[in-house]
PDB file of C-alpha atoms in Angstrom:
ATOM      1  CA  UNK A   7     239.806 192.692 118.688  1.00 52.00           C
ATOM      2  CA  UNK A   8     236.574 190.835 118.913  1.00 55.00           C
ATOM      3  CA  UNK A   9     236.101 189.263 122.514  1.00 52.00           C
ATOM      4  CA  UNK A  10     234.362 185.920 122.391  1.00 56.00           C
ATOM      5  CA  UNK A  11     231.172 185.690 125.338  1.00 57.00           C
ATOM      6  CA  UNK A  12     230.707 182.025 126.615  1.00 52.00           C
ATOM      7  CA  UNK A  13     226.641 181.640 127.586  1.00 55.00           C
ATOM      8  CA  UNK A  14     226.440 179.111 130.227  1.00 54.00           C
ATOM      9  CA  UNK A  15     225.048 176.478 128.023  1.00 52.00           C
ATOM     10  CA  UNK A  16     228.393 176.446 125.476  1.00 52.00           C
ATOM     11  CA  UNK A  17     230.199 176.731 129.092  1.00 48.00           C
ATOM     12  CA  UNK A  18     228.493 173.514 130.310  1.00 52.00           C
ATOM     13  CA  UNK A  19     228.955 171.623 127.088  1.00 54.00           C
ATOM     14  CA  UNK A  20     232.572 172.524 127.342  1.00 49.00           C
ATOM     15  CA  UNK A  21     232.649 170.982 131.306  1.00 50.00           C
ATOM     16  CA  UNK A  22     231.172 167.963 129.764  1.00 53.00           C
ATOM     17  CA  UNK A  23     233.819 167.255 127.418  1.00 53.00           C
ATOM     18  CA  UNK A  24     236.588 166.966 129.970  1.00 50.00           C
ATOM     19  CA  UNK A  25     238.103 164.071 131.194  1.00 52.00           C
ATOM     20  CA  UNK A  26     236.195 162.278 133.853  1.00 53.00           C
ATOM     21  CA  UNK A  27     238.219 163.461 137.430  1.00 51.00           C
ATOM     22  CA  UNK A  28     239.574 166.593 135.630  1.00 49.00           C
ATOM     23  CA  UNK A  29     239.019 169.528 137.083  1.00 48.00           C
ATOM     24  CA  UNK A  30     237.860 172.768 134.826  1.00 47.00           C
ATOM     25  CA  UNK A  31     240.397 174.740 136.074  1.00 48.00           C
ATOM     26  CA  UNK A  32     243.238 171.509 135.404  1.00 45.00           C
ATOM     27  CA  UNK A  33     241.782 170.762 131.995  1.00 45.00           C
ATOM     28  CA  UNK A  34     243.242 171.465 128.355  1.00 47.00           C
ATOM     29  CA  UNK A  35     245.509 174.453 127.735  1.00 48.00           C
ATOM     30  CA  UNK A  36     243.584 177.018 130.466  1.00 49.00           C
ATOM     31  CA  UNK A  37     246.318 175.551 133.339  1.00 49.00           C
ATOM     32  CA  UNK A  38     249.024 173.254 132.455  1.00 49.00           C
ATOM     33  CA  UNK A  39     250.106 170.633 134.869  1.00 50.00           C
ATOM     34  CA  UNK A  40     253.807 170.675 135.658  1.00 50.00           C
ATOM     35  CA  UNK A  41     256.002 168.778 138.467  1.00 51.00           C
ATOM     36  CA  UNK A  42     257.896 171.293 139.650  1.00 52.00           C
ATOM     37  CA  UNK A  43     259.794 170.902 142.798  1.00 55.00           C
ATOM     38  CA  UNK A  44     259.292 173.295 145.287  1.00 63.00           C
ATOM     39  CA  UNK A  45     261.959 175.917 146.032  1.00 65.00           C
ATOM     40  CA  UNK A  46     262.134 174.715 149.311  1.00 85.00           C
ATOM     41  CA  UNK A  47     262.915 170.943 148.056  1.00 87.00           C
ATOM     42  CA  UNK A  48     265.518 172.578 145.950  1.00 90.00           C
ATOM     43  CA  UNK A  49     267.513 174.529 148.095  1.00 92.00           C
ATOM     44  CA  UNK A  50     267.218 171.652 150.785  1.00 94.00           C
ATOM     45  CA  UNK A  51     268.566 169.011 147.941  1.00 94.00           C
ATOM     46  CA  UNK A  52     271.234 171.206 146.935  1.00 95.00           C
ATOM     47  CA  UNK A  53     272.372 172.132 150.579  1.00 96.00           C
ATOM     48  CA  UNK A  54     272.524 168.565 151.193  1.00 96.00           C
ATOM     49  CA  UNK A  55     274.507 167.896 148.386  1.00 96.00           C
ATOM     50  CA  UNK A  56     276.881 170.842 149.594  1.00 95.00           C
ATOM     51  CA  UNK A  57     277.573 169.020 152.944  1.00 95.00           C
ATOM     52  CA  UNK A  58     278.330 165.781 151.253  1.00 93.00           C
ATOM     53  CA  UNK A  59     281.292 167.435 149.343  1.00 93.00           C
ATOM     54  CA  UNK A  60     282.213 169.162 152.029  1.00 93.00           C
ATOM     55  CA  UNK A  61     282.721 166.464 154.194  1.00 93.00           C
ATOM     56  CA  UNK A  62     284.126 164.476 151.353  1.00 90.00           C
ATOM     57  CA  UNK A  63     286.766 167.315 151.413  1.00 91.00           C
ATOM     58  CA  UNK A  64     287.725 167.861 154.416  1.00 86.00           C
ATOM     59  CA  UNK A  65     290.161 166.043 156.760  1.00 75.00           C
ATOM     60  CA  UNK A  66     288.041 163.345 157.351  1.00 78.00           C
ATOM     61  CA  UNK A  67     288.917 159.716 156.688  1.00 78.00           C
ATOM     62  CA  UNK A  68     287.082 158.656 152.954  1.00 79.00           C
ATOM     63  CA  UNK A  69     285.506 156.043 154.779  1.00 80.00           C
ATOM     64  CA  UNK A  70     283.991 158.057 157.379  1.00 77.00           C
ATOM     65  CA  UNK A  71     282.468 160.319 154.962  1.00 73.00           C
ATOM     66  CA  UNK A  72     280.834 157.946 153.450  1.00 79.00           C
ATOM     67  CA  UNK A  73     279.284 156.469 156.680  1.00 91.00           C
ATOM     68  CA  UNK A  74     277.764 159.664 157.597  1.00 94.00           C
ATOM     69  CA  UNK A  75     274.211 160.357 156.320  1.00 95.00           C
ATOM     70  CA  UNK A  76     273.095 163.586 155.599  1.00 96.00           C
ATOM     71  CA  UNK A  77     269.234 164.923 155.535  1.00 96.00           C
ATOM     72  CA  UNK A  78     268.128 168.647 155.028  1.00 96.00           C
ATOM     73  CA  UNK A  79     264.495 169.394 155.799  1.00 95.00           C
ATOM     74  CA  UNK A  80     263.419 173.210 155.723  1.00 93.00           C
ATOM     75  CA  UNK A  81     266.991 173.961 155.919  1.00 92.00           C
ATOM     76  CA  UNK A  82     267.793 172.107 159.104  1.00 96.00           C
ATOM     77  CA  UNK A  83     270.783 169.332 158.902  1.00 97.00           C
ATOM     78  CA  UNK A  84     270.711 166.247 160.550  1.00 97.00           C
ATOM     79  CA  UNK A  85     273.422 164.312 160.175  1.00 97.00           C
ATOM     80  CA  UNK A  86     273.335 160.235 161.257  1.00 97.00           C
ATOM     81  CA  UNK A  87     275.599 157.443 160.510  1.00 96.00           C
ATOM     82  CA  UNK A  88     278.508 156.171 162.526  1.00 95.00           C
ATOM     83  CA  UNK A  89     282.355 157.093 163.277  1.00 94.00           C
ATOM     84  CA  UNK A  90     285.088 155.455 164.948  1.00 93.00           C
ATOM     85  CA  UNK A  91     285.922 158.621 167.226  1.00 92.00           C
ATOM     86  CA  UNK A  92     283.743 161.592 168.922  1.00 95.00           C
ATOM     87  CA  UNK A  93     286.554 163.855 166.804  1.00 94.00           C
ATOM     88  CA  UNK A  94     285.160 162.380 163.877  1.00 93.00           C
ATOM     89  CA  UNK A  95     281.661 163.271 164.796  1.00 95.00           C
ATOM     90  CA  UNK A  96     282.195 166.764 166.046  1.00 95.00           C
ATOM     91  CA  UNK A  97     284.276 167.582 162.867  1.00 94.00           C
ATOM     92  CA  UNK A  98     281.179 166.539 160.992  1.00 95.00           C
ATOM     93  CA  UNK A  99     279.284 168.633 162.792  1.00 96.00           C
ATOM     94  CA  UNK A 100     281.653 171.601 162.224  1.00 95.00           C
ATOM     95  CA  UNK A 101     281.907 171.288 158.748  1.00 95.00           C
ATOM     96  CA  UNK A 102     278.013 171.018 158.550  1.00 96.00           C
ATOM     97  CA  UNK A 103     277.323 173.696 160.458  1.00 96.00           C
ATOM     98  CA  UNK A 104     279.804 175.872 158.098  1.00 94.00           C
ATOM     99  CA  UNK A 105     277.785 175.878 155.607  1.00 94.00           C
ATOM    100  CA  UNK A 106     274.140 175.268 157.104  1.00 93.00           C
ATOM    101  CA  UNK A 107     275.017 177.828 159.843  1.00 91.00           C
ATOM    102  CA  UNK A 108     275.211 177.420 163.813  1.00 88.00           C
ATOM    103  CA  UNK A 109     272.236 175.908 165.168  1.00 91.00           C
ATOM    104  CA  UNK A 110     270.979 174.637 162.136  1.00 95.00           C
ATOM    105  CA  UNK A 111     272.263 171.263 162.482  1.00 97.00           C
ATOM    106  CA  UNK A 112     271.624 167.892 164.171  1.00 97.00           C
ATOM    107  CA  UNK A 113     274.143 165.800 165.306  1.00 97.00           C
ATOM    108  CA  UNK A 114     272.617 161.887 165.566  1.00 97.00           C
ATOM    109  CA  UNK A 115     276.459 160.410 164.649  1.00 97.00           C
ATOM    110  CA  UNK A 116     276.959 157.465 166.451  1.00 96.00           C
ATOM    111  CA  UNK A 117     280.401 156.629 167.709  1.00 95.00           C
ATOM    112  CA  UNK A 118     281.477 152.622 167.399  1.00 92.00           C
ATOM    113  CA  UNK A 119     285.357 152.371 167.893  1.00 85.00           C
TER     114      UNK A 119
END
């Protein structure tokens, strides 16, 4: 296997022929650029998505499920939105906090008979 040597000047020529604002180590083949949501953005997207259906599922009205927000950030809950009782809103809570754990979620609910 024959190793290939760059000498700085075949090194600079190679700089020069990158697009103007790329980066050497962002340019061509040697580093591809991919979006790639963090795991952090995943599991906070798919926890969110977990309360949704959960609350969607459980013994709360269908249009009070729908009122209530839900928001995952680093694996903390906050839930907003409004409901006609406090039962409502502490159910909410409950089911939230089932699957987020205890003391991982925010209750802003607002409660408008």
């Amino acid at each position: 296997m024959r190793l290939k040597i760059f000498t700085p000047i075949a090194l600079a020529g190679f700089l020069m022929t990158a697009p103007m604002g790329a980066s050497p180590i962002s340019f061509g083949a040697l580093m591809p650029q991919q979006e790639v949501q963090a795991p952090s953005q995943k599991a906070d997207s798919e926890m969110a998505q977990k309360v949704r259906d959960a609350l969607k599922q459980n013994q709360l009205p269908a249009e009070t499920s729908s009122r209530i927000d839900v928001m995952v950030k680093d694996g903390m809950v906050t839930l907003s939105g409004t409901v006609k009782t406090q039962q409502e809103s502490d159910q909410a809570q409950q089911v939230a906090s089932g699957i987020a754990g205890n003391g991982k979620v925010t209750n802003s609910i607002q409660v408008k008979p």
